[in-house]
CSV table of C-alpha atoms and ligand atoms in Angstrom, one decimal:
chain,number,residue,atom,x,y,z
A,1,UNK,CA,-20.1,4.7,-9.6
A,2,UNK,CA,-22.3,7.1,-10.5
A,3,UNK,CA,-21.8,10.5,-12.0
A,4,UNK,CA,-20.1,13.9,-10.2
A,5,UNK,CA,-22.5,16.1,-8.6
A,6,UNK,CA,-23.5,19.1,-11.2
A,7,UNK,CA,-22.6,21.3,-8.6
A,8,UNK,CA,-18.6,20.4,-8.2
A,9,UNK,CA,-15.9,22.7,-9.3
A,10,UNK,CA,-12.9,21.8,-11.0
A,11,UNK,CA,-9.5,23.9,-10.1
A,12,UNK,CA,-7.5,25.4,-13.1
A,13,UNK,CA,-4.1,24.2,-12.1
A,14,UNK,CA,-0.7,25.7,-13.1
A,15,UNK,CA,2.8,23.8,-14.5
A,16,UNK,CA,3.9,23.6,-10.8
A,17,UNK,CA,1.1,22.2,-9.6
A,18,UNK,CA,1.8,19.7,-12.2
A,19,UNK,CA,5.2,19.0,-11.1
A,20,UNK,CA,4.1,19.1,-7.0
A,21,UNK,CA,2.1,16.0,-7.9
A,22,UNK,CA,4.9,14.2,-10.1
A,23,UNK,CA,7.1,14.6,-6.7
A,24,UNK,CA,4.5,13.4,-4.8
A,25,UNK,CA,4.2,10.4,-6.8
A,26,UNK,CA,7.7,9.5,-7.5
A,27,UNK,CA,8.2,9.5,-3.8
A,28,UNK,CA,5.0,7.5,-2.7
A,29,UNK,CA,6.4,4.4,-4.3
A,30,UNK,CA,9.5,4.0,-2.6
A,31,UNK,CA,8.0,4.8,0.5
A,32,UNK,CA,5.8,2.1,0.3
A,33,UNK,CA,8.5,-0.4,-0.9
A,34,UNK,CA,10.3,0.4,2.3
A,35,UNK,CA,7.9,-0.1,4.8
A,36,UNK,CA,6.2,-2.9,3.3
A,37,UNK,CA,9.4,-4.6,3.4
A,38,UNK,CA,9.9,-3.7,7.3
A,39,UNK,CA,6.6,-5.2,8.0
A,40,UNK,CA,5.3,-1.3,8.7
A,41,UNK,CA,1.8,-0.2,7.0
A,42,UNK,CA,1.5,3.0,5.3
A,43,UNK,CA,-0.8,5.5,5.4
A,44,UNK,CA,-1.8,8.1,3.3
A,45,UNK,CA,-3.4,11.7,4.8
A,46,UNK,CA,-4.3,13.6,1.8
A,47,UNK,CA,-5.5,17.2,4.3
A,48,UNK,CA,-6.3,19.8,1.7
A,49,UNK,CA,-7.4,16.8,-1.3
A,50,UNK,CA,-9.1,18.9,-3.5
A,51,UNK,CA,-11.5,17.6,-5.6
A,52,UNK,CA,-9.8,14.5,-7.2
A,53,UNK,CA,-9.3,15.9,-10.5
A,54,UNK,CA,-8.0,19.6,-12.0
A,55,UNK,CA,-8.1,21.3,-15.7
A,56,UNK,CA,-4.6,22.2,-16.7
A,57,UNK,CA,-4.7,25.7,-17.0
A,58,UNK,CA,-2.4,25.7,-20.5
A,59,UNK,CA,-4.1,22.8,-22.8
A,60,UNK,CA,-7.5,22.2,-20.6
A,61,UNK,CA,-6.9,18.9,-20.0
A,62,UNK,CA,-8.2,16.7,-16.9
A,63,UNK,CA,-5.2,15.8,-14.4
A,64,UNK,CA,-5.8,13.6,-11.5
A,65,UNK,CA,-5.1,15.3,-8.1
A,66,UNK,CA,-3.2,13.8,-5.4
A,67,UNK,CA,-5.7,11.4,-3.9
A,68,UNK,CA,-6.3,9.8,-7.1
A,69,UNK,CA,-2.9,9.5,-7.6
A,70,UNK,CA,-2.3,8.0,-4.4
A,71,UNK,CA,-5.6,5.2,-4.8
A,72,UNK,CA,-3.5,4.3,-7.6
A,73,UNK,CA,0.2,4.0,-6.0
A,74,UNK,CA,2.0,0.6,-6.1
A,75,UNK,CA,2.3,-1.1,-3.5
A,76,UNK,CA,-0.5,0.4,-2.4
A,77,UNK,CA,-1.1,2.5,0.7
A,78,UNK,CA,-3.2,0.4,3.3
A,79,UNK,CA,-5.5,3.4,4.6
A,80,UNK,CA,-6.0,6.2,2.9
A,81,UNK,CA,-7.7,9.4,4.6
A,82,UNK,CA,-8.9,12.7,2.6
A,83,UNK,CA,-9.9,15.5,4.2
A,84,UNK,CA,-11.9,18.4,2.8
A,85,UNK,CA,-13.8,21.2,4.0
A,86,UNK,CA,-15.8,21.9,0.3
A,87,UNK,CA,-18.4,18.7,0.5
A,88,UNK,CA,-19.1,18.8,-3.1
A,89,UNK,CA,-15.2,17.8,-3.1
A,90,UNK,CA,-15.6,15.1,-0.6
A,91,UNK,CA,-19.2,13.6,-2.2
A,92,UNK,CA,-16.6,13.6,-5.4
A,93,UNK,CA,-14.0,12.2,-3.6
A,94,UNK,CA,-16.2,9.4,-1.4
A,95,UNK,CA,-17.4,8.7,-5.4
A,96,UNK,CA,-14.0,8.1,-6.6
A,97,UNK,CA,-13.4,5.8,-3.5
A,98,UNK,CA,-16.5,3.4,-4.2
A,99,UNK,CA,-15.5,-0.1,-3.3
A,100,UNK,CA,-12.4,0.8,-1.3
A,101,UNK,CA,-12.8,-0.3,2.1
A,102,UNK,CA,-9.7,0.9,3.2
A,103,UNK,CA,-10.5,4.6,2.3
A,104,UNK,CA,-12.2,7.0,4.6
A,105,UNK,CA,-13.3,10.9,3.7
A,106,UNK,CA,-13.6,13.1,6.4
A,107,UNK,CA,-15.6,16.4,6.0
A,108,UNK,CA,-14.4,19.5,7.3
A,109,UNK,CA,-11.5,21.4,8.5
A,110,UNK,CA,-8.4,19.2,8.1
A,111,UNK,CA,-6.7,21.5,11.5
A,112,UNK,CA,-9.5,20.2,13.5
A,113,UNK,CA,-9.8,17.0,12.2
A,114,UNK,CA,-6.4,16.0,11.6
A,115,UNK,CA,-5.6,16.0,15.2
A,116,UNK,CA,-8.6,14.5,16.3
A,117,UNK,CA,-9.1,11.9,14.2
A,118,UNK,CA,-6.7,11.1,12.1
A,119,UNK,CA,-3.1,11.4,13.6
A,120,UNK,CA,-4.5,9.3,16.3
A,121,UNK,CA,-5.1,6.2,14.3
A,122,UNK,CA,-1.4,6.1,12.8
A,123,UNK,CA,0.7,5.1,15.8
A,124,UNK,CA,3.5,4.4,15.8
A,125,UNK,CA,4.0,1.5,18.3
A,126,UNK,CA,1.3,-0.2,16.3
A,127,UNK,CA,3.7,-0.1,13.7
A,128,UNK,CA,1.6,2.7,11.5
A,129,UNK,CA,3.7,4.9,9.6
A,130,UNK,CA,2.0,7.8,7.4
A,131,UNK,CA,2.7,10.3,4.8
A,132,UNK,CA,0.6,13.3,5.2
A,133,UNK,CA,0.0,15.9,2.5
A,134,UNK,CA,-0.5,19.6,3.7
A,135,UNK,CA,-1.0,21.4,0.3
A,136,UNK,CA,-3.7,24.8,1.1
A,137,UNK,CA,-4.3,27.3,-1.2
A,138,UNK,CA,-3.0,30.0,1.1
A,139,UNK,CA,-2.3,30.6,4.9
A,140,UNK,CA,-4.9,28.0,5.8
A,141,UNK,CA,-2.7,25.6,7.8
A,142,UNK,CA,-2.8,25.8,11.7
A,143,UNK,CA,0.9,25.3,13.2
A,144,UNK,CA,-0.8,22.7,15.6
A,145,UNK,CA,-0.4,20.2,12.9
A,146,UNK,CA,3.1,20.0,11.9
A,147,UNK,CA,3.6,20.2,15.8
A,148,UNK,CA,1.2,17.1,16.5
A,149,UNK,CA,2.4,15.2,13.3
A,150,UNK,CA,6.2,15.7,14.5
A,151,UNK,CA,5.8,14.6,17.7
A,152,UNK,CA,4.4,11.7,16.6
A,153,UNK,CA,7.1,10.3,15.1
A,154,UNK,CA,5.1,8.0,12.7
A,155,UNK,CA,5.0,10.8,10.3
A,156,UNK,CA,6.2,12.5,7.0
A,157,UNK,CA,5.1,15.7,5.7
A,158,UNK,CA,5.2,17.6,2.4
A,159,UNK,CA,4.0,21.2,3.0
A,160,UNK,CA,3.3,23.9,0.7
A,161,UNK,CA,4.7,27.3,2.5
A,162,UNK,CA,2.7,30.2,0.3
A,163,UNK,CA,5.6,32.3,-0.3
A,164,UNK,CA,3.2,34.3,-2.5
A,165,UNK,CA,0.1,34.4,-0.4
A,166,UNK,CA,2.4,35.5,2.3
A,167,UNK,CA,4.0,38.3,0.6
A,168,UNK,CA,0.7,39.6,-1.1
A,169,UNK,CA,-1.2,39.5,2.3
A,170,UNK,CA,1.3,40.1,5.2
A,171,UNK,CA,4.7,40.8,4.4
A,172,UNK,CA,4.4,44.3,3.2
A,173,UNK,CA,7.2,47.1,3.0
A,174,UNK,CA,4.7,49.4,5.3
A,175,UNK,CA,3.8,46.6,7.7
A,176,UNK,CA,2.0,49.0,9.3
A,177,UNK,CA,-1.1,48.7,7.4
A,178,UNK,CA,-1.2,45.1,6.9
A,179,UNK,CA,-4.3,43.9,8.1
A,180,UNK,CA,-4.6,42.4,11.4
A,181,UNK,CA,-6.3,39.3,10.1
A,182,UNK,CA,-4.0,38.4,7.7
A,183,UNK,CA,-1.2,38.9,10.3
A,184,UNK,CA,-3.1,36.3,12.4
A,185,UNK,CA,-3.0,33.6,9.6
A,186,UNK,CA,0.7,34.0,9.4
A,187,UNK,CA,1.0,34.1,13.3
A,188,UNK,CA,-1.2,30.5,13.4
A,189,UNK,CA,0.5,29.1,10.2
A,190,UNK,CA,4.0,29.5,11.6
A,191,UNK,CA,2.8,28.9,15.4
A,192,UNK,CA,4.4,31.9,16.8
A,193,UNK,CA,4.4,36.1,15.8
A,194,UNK,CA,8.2,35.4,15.5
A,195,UNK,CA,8.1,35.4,11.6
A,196,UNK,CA,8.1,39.5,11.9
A,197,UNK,CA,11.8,39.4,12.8
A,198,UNK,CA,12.5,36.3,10.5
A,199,UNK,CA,11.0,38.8,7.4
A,200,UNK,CA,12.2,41.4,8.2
A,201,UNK,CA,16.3,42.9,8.6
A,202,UNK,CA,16.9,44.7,12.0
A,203,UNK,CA,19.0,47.3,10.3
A,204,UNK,CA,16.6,48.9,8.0
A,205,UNK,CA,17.4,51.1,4.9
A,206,UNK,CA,19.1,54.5,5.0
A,207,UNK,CA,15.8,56.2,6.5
A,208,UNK,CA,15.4,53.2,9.2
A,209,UNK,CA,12.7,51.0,8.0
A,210,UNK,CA,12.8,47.6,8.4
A,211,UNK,CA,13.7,45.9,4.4
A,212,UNK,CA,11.8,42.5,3.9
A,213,UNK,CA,14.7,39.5,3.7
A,214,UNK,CA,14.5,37.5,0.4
A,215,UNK,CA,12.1,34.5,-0.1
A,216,UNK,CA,15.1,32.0,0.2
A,217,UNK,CA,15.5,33.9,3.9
A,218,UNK,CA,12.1,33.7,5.1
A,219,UNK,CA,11.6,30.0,3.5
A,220,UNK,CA,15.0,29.1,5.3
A,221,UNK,CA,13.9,30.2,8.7
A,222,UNK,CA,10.9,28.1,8.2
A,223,UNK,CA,13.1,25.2,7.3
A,224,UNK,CA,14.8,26.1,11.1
A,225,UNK,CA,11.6,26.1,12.8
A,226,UNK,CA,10.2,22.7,11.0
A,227,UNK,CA,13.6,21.5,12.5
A,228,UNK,CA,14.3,23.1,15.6
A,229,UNK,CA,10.7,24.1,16.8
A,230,UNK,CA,8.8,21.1,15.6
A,231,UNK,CA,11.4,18.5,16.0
A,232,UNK,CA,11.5,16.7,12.8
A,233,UNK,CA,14.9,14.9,12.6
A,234,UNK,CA,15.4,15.8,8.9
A,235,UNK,CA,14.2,18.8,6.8
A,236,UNK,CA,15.7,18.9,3.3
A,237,UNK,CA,15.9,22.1,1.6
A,238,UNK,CA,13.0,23.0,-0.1
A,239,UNK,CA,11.8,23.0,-3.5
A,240,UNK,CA,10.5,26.5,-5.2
A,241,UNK,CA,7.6,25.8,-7.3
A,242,UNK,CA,7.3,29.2,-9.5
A,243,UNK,CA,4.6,30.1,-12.1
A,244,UNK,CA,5.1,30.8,-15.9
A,245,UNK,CA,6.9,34.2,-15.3
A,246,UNK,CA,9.3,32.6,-13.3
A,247,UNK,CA,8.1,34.2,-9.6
A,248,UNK,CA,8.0,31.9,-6.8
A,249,UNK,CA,4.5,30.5,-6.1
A,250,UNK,CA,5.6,28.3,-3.0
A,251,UNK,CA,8.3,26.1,-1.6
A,252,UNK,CA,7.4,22.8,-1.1
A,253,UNK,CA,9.1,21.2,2.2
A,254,UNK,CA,9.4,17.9,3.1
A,255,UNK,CA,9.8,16.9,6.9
A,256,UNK,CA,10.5,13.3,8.3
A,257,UNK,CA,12.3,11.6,11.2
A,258,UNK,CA,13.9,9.1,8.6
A,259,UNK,CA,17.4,10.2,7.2
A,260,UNK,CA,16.6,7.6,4.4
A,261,UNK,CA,13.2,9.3,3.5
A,262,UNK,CA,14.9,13.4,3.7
A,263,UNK,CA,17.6,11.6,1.1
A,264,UNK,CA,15.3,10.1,-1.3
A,265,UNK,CA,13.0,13.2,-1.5
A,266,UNK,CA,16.6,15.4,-1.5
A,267,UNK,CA,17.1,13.7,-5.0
A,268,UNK,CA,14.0,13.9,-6.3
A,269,UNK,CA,13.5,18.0,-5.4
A,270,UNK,CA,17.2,17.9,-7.2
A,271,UNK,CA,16.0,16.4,-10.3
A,272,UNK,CA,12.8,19.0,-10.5
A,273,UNK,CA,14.8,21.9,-9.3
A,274,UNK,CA,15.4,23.9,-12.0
A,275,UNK,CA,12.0,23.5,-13.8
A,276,UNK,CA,10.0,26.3,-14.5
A,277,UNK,CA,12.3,28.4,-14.1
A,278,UNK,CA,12.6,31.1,-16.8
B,1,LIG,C1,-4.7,23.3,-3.4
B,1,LIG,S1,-6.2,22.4,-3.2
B,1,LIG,C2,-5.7,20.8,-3.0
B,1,LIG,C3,-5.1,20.1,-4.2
B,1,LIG,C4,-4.7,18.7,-4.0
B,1,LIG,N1,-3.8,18.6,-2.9
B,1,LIG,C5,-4.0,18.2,-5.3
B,1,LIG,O1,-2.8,18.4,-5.5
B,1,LIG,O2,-4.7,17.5,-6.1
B,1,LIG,C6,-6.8,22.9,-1.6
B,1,LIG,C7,-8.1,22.2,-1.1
B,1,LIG,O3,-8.2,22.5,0.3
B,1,LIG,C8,-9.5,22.7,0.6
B,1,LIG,N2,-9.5,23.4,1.9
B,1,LIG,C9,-9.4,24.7,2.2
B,1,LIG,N3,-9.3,25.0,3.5
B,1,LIG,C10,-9.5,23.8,4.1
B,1,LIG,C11,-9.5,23.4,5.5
B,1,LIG,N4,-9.3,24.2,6.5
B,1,LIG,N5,-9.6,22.1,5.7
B,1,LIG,C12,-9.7,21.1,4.7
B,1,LIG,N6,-9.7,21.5,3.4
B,1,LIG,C13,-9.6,22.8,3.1
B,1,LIG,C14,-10.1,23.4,-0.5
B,1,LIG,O4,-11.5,23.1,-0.6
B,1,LIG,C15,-9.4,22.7,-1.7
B,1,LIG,O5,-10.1,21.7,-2.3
């Protein structure tokens, strides 16, 4: 299998990044176990895969990323797709995948390619049913693609919404001098410039400027528009994932049209909850 390139970069990940990919795991099992049994065939979209493996940031150990993690689910997925736009990351990741014929790495950016190429293969009337992993550092995700993936009925989301990217970049007290680019990642990541009323209260403080609403406010409005906007059936609250100090990183969201698969992830996010928190 050959060695990785000289050139690839390992992330440093965090405890919640940690726990993201026990939660993707526990959940990739059962979903396989009830679609198998249906006579449906799963398929795994891995958009944002990373590079197969991370260092843990506390004891420097190797931890396998998600795509790894899902080459080695049981049952196992029947197609498997891994998008990445770093191609050290996808030369690593087409390494890790020798001899799998039912794996394919795409190249590039996963809003562009996603849509194009990928969605399209897992329909739904050819009895296709995928779980598709949208985990970007930051604002990188284009609102196209939870709109194309929830029409299409065939398919499950987890989403990382960068509560902390967003507040660093965007949601400032003086919005004012936020700058117009990063306003225009928020506006494509939530598909419409309404998230400046979702952030921030009408009423203002005493001298009238708008107050930011809490990150459990902004996170549930998202949760309303994954519902209401996109049209996926069922949208469980979502998890916070929060860093050593205890601030909140991101929320992780699940979205499905399957009240069986929002109740399964429901319990799981229950059971992980509370960790990390200070
Ligand atoms: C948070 S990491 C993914 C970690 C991985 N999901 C895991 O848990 O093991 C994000 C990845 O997205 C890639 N990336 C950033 N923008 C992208 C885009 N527009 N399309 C595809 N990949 C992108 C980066 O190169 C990076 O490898």
């Amino acid at each position: 299998m050959g060695r990785p390139l000289r050139s690839l970069q390992f992330d440093q990940i965090g405890y919640w990044s940690e726990l993201k990919l026990s939660i993707l795991n526990e959940y990739a099992k059962p979903y396989n176990e009830i679609l198998k049994a249906r006579n449906l065939h799963p398929v795994y979209i891995d958009a944002f895969a990373g590079a197969g493996h991370h260092i843990a940031r506390k004891s420097g150990e190797v931890v396998k990323g998600s795509p790894v993690r899902a080459l080695e689910v049981s049952p196992p997925f029947e197609l498997l797709h891994f998008v990445d736009m770093d191609d050290t990351r996808t030369q690593e990741l087409t390494r890790l995948s020798a001899g799998r014929h039912n794996v394919k790495v795409h190249h590039g950016d996963a809003n562009v390619i996603l849509p194009r190429d990928v969605f399209p293969e897992v329909r739904y009337d050819q009895y296709r049913r995928g779980l598709c992993i949208l985990d970007p550092y930051g604002l990188d995700l284009d609102w196209n693609v939870i709109r194309t993936a929830a029409e299409q009925k065939s398919l499950e989301i987890f989403l990382n919404f960068p509560v902390m990217d967003i507040n660093r970049n965007v949601l400032w007290h003086d919005h004012v001098k936020v700058d117009p680019i990063q306003r225009e990642r928020m506006t494509r990541f939530w598909g419409d410039d309404s998230w400046q009323s979702a952030a921030y209260s009408g009423a203002g403080n005493l001298f009238g400027i708008p107050e930011k609403v809490s990150n459990e406010e902004i996170a549930e409005a998202f949760q309303r528009r994954l519902r209401d906007i996109a049209g996926f059936k069922y949208v469980p609250t979502p998890i916070p994932m929060r860093n050593s100090n205890g601030a909140i990183v991101y929320y992780l969201f699940f979205a499905a049209h399957q009240a069986v698969a929002a109740s399964i992830v429901a319990d799981i996010f229950g059971k992980y909850e509370h960790m990390g928190e200070q």
